[in-house]
mmCIF file of C-alpha atoms and ligand atoms in Angstrom:
data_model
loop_
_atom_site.group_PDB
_atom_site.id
_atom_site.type_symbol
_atom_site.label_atom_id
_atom_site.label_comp_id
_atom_site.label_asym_id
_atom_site.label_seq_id
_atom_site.Cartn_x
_atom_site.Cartn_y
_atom_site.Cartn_z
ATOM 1 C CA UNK A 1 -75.239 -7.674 2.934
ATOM 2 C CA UNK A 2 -77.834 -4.422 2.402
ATOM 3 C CA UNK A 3 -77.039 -1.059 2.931
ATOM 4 C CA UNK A 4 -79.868 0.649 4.072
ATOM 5 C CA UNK A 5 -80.091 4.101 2.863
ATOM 6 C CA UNK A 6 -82.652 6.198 5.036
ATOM 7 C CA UNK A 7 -83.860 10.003 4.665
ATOM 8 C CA UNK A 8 -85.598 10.866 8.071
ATOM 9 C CA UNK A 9 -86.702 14.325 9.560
ATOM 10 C CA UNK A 10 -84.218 15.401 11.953
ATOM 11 C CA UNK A 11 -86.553 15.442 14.722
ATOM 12 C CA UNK A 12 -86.590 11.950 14.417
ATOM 13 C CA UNK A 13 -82.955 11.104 13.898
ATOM 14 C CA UNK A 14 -81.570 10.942 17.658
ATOM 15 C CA UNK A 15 -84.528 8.669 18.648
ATOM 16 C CA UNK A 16 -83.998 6.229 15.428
ATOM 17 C CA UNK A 17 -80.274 5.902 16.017
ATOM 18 C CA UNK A 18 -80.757 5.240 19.466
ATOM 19 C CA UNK A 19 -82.976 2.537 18.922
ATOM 20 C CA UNK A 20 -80.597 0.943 15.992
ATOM 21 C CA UNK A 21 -77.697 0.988 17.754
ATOM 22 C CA UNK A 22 -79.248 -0.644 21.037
ATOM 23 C CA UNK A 23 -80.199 -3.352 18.127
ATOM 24 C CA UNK A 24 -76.255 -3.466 17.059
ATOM 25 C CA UNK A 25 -76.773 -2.030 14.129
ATOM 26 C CA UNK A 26 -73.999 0.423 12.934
ATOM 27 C CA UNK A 27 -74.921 4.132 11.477
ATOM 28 C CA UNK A 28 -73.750 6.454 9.828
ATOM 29 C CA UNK A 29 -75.212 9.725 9.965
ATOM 30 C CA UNK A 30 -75.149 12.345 6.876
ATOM 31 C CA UNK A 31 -75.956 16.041 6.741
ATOM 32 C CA UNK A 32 -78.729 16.586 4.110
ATOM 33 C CA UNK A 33 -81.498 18.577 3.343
ATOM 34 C CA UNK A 34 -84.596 17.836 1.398
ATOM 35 C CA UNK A 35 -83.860 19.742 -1.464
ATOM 36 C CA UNK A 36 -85.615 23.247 -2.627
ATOM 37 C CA UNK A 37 -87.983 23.853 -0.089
ATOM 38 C CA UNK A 38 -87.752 21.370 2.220
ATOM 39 C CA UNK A 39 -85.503 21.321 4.851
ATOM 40 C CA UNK A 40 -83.996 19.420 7.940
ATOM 41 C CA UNK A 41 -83.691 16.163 6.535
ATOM 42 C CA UNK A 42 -80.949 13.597 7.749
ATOM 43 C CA UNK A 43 -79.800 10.786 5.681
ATOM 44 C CA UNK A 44 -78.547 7.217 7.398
ATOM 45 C CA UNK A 45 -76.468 4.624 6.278
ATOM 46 C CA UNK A 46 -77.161 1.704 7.807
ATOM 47 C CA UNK A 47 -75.302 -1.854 6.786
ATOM 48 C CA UNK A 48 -77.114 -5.001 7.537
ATOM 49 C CA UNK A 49 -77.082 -8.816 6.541
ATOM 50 C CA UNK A 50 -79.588 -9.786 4.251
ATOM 51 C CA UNK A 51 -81.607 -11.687 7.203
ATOM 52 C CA UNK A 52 -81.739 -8.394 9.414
ATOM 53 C CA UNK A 53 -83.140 -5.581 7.352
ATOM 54 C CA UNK A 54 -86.539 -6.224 8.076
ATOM 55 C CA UNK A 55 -85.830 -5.801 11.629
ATOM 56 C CA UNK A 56 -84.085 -2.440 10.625
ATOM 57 C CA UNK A 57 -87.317 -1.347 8.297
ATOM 58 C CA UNK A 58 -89.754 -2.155 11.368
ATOM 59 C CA UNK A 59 -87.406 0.247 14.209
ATOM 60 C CA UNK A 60 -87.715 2.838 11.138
ATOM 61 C CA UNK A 61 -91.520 2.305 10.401
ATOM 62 C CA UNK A 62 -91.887 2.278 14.004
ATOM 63 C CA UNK A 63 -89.738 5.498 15.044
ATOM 64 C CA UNK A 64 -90.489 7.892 11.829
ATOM 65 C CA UNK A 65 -94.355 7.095 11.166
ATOM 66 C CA UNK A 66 -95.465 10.040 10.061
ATOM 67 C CA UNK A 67 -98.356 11.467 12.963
ATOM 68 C CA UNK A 68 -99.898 14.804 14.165
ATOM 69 C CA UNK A 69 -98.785 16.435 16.802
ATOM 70 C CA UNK A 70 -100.971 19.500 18.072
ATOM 71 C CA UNK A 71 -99.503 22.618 19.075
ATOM 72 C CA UNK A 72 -101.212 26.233 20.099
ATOM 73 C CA UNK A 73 -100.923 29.605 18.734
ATOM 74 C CA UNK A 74 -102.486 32.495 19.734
ATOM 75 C CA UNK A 75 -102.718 34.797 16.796
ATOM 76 C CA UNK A 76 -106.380 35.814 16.630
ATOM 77 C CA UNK A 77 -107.447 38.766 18.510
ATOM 78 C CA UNK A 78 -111.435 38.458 19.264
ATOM 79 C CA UNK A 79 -111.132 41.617 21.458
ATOM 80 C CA UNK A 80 -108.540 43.996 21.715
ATOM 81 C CA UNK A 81 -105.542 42.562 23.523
ATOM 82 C CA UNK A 82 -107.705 39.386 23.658
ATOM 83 C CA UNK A 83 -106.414 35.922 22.490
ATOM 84 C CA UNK A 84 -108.051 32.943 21.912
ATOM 85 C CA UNK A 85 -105.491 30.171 21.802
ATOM 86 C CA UNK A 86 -105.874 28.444 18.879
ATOM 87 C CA UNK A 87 -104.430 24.599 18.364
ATOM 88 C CA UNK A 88 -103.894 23.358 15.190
ATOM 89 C CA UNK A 89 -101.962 20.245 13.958
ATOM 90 C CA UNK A 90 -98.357 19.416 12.192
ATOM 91 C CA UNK A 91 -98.073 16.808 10.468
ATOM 92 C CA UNK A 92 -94.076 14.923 11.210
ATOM 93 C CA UNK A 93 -92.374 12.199 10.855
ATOM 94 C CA UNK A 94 -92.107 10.139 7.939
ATOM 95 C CA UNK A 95 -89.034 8.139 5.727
ATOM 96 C CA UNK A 96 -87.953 7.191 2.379
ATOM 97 C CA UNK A 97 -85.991 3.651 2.255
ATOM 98 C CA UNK A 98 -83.505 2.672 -0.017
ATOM 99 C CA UNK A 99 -82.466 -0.914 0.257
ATOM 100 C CA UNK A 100 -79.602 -1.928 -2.253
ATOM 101 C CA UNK A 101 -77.887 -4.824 -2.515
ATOM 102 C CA UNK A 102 -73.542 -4.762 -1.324
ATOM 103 C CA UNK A 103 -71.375 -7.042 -3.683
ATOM 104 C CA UNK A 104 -68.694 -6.720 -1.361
ATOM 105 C CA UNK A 105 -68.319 -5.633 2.240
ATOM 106 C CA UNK A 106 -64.981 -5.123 4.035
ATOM 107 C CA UNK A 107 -64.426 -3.669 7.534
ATOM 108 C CA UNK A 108 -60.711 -2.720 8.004
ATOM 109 C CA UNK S 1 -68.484 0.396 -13.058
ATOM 110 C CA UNK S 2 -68.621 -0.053 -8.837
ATOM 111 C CA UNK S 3 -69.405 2.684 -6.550
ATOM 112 C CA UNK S 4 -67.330 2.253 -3.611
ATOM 113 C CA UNK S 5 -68.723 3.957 -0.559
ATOM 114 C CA UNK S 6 -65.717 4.235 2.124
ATOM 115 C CA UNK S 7 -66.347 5.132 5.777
ATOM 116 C CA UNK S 8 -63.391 6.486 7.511
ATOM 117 C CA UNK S 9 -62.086 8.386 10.470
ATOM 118 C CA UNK S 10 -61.509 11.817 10.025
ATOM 119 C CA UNK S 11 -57.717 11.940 10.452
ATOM 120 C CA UNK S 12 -57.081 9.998 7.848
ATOM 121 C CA UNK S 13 -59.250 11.516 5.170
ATOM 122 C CA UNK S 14 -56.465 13.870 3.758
ATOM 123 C CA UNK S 15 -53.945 11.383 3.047
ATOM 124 C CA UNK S 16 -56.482 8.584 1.662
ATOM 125 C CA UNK S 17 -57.554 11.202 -0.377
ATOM 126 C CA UNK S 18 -54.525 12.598 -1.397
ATOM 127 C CA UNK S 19 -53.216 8.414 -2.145
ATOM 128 C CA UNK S 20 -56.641 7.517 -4.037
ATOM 129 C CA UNK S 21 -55.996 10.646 -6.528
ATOM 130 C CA UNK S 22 -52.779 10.041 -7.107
ATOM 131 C CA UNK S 23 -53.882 7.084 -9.164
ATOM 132 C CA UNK S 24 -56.365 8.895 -10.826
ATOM 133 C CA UNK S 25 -59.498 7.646 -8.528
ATOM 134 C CA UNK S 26 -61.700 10.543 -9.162
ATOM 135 C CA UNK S 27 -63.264 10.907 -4.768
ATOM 136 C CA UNK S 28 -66.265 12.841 -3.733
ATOM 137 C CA UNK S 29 -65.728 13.721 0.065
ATOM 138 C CA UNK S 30 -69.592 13.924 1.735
ATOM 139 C CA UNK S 31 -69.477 15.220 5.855
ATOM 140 C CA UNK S 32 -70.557 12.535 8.539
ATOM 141 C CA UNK S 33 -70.670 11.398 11.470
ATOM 142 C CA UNK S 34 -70.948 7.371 13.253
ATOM 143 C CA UNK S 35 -74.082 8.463 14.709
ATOM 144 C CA UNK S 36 -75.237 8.445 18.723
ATOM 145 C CA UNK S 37 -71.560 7.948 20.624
ATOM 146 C CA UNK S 38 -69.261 8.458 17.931
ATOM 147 C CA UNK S 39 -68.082 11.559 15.848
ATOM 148 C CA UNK S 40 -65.752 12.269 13.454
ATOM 149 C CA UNK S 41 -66.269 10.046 10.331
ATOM 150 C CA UNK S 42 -66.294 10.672 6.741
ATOM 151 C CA UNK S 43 -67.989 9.121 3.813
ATOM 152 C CA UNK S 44 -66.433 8.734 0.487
ATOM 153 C CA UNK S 45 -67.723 8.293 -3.012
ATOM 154 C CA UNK S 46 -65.498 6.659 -5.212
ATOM 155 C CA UNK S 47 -66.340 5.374 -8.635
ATOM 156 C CA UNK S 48 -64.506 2.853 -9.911
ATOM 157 C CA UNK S 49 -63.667 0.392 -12.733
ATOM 158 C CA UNK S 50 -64.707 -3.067 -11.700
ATOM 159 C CA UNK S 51 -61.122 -4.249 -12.394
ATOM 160 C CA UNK S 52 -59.255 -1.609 -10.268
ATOM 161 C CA UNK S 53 -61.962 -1.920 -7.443
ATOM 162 C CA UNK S 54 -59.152 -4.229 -5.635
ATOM 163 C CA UNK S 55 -56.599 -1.033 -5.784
ATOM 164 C CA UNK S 56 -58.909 1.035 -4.355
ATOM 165 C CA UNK S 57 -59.510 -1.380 -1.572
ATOM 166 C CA UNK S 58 -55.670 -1.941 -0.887
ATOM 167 C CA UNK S 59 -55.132 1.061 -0.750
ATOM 168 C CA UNK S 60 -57.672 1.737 2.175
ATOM 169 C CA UNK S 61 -56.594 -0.825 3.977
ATOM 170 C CA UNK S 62 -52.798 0.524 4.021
ATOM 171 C CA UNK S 63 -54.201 4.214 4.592
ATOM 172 C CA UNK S 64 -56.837 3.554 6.979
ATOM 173 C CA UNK S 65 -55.254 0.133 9.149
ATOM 174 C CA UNK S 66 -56.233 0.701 12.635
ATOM 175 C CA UNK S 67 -53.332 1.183 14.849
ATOM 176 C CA UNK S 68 -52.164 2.292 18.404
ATOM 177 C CA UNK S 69 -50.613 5.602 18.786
ATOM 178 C CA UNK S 70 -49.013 6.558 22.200
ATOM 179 C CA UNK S 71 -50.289 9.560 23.685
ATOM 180 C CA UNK S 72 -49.355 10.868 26.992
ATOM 181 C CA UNK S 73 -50.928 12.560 29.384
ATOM 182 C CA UNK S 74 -50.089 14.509 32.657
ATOM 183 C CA UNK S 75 -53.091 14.181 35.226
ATOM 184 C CA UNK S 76 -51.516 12.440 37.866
ATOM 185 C CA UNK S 77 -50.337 13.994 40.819
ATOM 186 C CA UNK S 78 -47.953 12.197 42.964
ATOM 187 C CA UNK S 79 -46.534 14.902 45.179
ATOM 188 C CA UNK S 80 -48.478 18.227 44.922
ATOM 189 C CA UNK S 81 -47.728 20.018 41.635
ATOM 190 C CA UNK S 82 -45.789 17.275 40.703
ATOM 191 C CA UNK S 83 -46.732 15.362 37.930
ATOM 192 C CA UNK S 84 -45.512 12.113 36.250
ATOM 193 C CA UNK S 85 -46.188 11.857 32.700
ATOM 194 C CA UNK S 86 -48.595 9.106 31.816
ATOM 195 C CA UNK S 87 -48.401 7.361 28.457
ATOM 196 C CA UNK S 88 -51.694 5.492 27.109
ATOM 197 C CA UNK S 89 -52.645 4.089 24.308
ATOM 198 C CA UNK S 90 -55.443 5.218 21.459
ATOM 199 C CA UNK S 91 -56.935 2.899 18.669
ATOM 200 C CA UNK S 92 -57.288 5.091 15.822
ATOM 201 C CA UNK S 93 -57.877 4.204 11.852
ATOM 202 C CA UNK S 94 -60.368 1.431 10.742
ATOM 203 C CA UNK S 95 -62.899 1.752 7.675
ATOM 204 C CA UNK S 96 -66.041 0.213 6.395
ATOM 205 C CA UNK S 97 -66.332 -0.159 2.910
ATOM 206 C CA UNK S 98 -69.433 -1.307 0.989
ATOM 207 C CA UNK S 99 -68.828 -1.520 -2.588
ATOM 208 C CA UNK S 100 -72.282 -1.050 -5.136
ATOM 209 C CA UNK S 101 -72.742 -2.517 -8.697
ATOM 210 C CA UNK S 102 -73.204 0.800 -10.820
ATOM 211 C CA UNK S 103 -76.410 0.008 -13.513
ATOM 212 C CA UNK S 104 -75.602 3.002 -15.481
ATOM 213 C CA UNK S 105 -72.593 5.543 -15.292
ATOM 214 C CA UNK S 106 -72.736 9.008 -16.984
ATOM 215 C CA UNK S 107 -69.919 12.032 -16.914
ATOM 216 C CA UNK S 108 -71.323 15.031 -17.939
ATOM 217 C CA UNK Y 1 -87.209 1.353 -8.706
ATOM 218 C CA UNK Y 2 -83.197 3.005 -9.124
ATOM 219 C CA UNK Y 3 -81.814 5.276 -6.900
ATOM 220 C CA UNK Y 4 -79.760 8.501 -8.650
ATOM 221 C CA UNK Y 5 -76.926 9.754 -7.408
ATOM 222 C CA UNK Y 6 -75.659 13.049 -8.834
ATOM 223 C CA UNK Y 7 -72.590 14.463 -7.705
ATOM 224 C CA UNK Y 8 -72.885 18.346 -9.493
ATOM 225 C CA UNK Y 9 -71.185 22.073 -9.100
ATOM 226 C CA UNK Y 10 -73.050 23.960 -6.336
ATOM 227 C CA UNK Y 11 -73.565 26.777 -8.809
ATOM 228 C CA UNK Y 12 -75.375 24.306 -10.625
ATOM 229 C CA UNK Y 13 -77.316 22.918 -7.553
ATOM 230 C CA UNK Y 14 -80.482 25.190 -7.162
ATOM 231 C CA UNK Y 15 -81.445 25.387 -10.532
ATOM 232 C CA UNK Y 16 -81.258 21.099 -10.918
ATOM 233 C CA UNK Y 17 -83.263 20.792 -7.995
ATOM 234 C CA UNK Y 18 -85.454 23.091 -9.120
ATOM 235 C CA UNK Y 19 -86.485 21.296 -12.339
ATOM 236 C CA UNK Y 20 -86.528 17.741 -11.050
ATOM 237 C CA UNK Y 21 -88.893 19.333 -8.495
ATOM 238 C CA UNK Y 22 -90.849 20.812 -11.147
ATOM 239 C CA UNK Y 23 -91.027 17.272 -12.746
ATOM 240 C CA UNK Y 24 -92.344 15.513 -9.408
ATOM 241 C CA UNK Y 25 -88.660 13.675 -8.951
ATOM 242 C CA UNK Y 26 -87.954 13.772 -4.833
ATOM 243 C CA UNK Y 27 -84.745 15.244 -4.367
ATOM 244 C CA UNK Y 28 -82.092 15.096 -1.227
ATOM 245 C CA UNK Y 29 -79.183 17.149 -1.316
ATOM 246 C CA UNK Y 30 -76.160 15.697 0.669
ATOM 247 C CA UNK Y 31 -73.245 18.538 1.404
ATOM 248 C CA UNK Y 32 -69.746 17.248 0.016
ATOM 249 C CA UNK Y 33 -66.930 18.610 -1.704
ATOM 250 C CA UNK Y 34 -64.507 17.582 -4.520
ATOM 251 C CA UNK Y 35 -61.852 16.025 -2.480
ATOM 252 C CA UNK Y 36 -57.811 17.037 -2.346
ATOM 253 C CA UNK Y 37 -58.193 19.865 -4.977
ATOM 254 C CA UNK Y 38 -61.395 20.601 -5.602
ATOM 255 C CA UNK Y 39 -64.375 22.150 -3.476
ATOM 256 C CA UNK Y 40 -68.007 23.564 -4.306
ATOM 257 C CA UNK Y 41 -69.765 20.258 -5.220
ATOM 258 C CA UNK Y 42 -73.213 18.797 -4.115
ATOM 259 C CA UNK Y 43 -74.588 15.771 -4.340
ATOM 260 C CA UNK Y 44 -77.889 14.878 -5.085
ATOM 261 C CA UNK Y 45 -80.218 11.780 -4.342
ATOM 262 C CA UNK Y 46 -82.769 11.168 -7.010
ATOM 263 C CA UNK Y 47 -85.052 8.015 -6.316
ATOM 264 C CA UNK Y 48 -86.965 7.518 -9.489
ATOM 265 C CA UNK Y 49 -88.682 4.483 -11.305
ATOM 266 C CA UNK Y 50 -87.006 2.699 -14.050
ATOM 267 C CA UNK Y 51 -88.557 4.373 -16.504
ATOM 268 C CA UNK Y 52 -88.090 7.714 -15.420
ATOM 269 C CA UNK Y 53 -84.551 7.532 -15.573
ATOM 270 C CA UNK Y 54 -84.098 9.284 -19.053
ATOM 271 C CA UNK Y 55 -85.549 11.512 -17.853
ATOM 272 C CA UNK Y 56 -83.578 12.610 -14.871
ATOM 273 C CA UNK Y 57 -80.084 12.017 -17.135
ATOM 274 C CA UNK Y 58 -81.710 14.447 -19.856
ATOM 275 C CA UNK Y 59 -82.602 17.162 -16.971
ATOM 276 C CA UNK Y 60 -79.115 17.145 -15.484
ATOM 277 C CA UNK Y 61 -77.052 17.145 -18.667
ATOM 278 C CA UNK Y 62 -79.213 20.220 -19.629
ATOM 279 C CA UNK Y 63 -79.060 21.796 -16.498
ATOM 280 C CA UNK Y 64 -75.200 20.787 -15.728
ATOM 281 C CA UNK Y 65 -73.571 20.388 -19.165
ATOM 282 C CA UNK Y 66 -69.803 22.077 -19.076
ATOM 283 C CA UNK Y 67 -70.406 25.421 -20.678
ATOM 284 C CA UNK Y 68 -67.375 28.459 -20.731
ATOM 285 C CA UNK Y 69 -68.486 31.325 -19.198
ATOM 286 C CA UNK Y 70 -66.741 34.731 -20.122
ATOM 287 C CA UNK Y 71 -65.017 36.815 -17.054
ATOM 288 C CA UNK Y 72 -63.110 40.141 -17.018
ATOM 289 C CA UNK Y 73 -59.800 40.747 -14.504
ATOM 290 C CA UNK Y 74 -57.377 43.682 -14.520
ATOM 291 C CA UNK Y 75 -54.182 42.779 -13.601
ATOM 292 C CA UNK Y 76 -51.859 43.541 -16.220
ATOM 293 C CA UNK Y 77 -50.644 47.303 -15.936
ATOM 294 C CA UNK Y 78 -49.449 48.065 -19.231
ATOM 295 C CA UNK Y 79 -48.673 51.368 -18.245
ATOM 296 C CA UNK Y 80 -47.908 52.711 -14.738
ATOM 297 C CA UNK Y 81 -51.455 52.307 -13.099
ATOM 298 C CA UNK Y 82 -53.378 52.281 -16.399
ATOM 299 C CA UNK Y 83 -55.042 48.162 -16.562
ATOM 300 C CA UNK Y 84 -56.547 46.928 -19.757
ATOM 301 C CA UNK Y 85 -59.622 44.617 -19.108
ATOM 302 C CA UNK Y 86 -58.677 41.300 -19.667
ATOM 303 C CA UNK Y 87 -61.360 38.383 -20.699
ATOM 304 C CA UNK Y 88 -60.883 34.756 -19.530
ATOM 305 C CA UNK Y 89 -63.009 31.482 -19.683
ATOM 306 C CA UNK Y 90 -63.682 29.767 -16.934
ATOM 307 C CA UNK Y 91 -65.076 26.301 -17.576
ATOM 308 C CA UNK Y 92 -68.280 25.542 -15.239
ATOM 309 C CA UNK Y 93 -70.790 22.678 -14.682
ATOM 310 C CA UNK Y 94 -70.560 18.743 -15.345
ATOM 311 C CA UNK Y 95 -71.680 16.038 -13.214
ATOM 312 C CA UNK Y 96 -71.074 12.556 -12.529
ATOM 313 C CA UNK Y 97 -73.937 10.225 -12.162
ATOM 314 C CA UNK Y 98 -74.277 7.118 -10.518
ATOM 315 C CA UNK Y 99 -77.340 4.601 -11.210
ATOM 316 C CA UNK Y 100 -77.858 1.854 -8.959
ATOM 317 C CA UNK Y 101 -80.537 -0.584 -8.948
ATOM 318 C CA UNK Y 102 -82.720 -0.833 -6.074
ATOM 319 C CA UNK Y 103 -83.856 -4.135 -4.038
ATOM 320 C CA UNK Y 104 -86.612 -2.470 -2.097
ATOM 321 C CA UNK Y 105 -87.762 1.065 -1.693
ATOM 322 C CA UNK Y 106 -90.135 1.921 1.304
ATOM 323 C CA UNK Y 107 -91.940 5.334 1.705
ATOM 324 C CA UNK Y 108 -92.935 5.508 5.654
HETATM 325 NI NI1 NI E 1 -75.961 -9.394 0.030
HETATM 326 NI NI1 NI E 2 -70.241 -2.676 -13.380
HETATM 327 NI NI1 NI E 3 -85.939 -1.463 -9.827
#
């Protein structure tokens, strides 16, 4: 048995636990942040046997890879009262893994 | 030195933790949730002496056993306005515990 | 490849993350609390490589090492409505730190 410790970006957490769970794999969520000036990080606990985690680090890599997504602002004034709208891209997405090994499991 | 990480329903947290320190387990209480359908867990830290890691365990399976409790319920209506109370049954309780080999330990 | 987990005072909180930042250590910062008695803790995720974790244990034991710190009340009247000052200690920081090995660490 693994347990699967995952920090994700929020934005991605609904979508990843979604997919895990449709997998019958069992989550559980904690409220984190990423520390001093980061922010809106979620952490997941995921057990898994020892056979599965690489299924459970592909739904991740899959769900959380980091990508661009373009989005518009309209902050520059070329004339008076006159916007251009101006797109520029965010980088989300992205994960840090911890796999660790369990010496003993119990559910009760 | 084994970290025990203990993942339990919400109603029982204040008596497992109230139990666990009453035999001196020192518990760190962190806010969660079972992810997509289910709400209401917490996760606790609890380090441990390998040899009293057993304790701990009993003692969340005695705190924590799932069990029925009888609710009732009044959302019947046989005659109008009248209402025949309704008893049901709720699982509550259960707990997954995954218990971690410590490399190092360090009190500050 | 370990995987630090640092369960500190939250006065203590924004100053350690501030100096593992400093020293390129990633930090998450899970909400919790002390359990039955005792409230105002944080815990911290550290991942770090092996031979970084000096390191991290010297930055926290400077940053969290139980110090006294000097406060003033007025509560004892000694005459009707006249209060002398009176200093007290109050004991602040520590930490408990858990290392655990890990098996596999994946950044996405
Ligand atoms: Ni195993
Ligand atoms: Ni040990
Ligand atoms: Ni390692």
């Amino acid at each position: 048995m693994k347990l699967v410790i995952a920090i994700i970006q929020d934005e991605d957490t609904t979508n990843l636990i979604s997919k895990l769970t449709e997998e019958e794999f069992r989550v559980t969520k904690l409220a984190s942040t990423g520390g001093f000036l980061k922010s809106g990080n979620t952490t997941l606990l995921i057990g898994v046997d020892d056979e599965r985690v690489e299924d459970v680090v592909k739904i991740i890599e899959k769900v959380c890879k980091p990508r661009d997504i373009t989005a518009t602002v309209s902050t520059i004034p070329v004339v008076e009262d006159t916007f251009i709208p101006y797109p520029y891209n965010i980088k989300i997405g992205g994960a840090t893994v911890f796999i660790l090994d369990v010496d003993r499991y119990e559910r009760i």
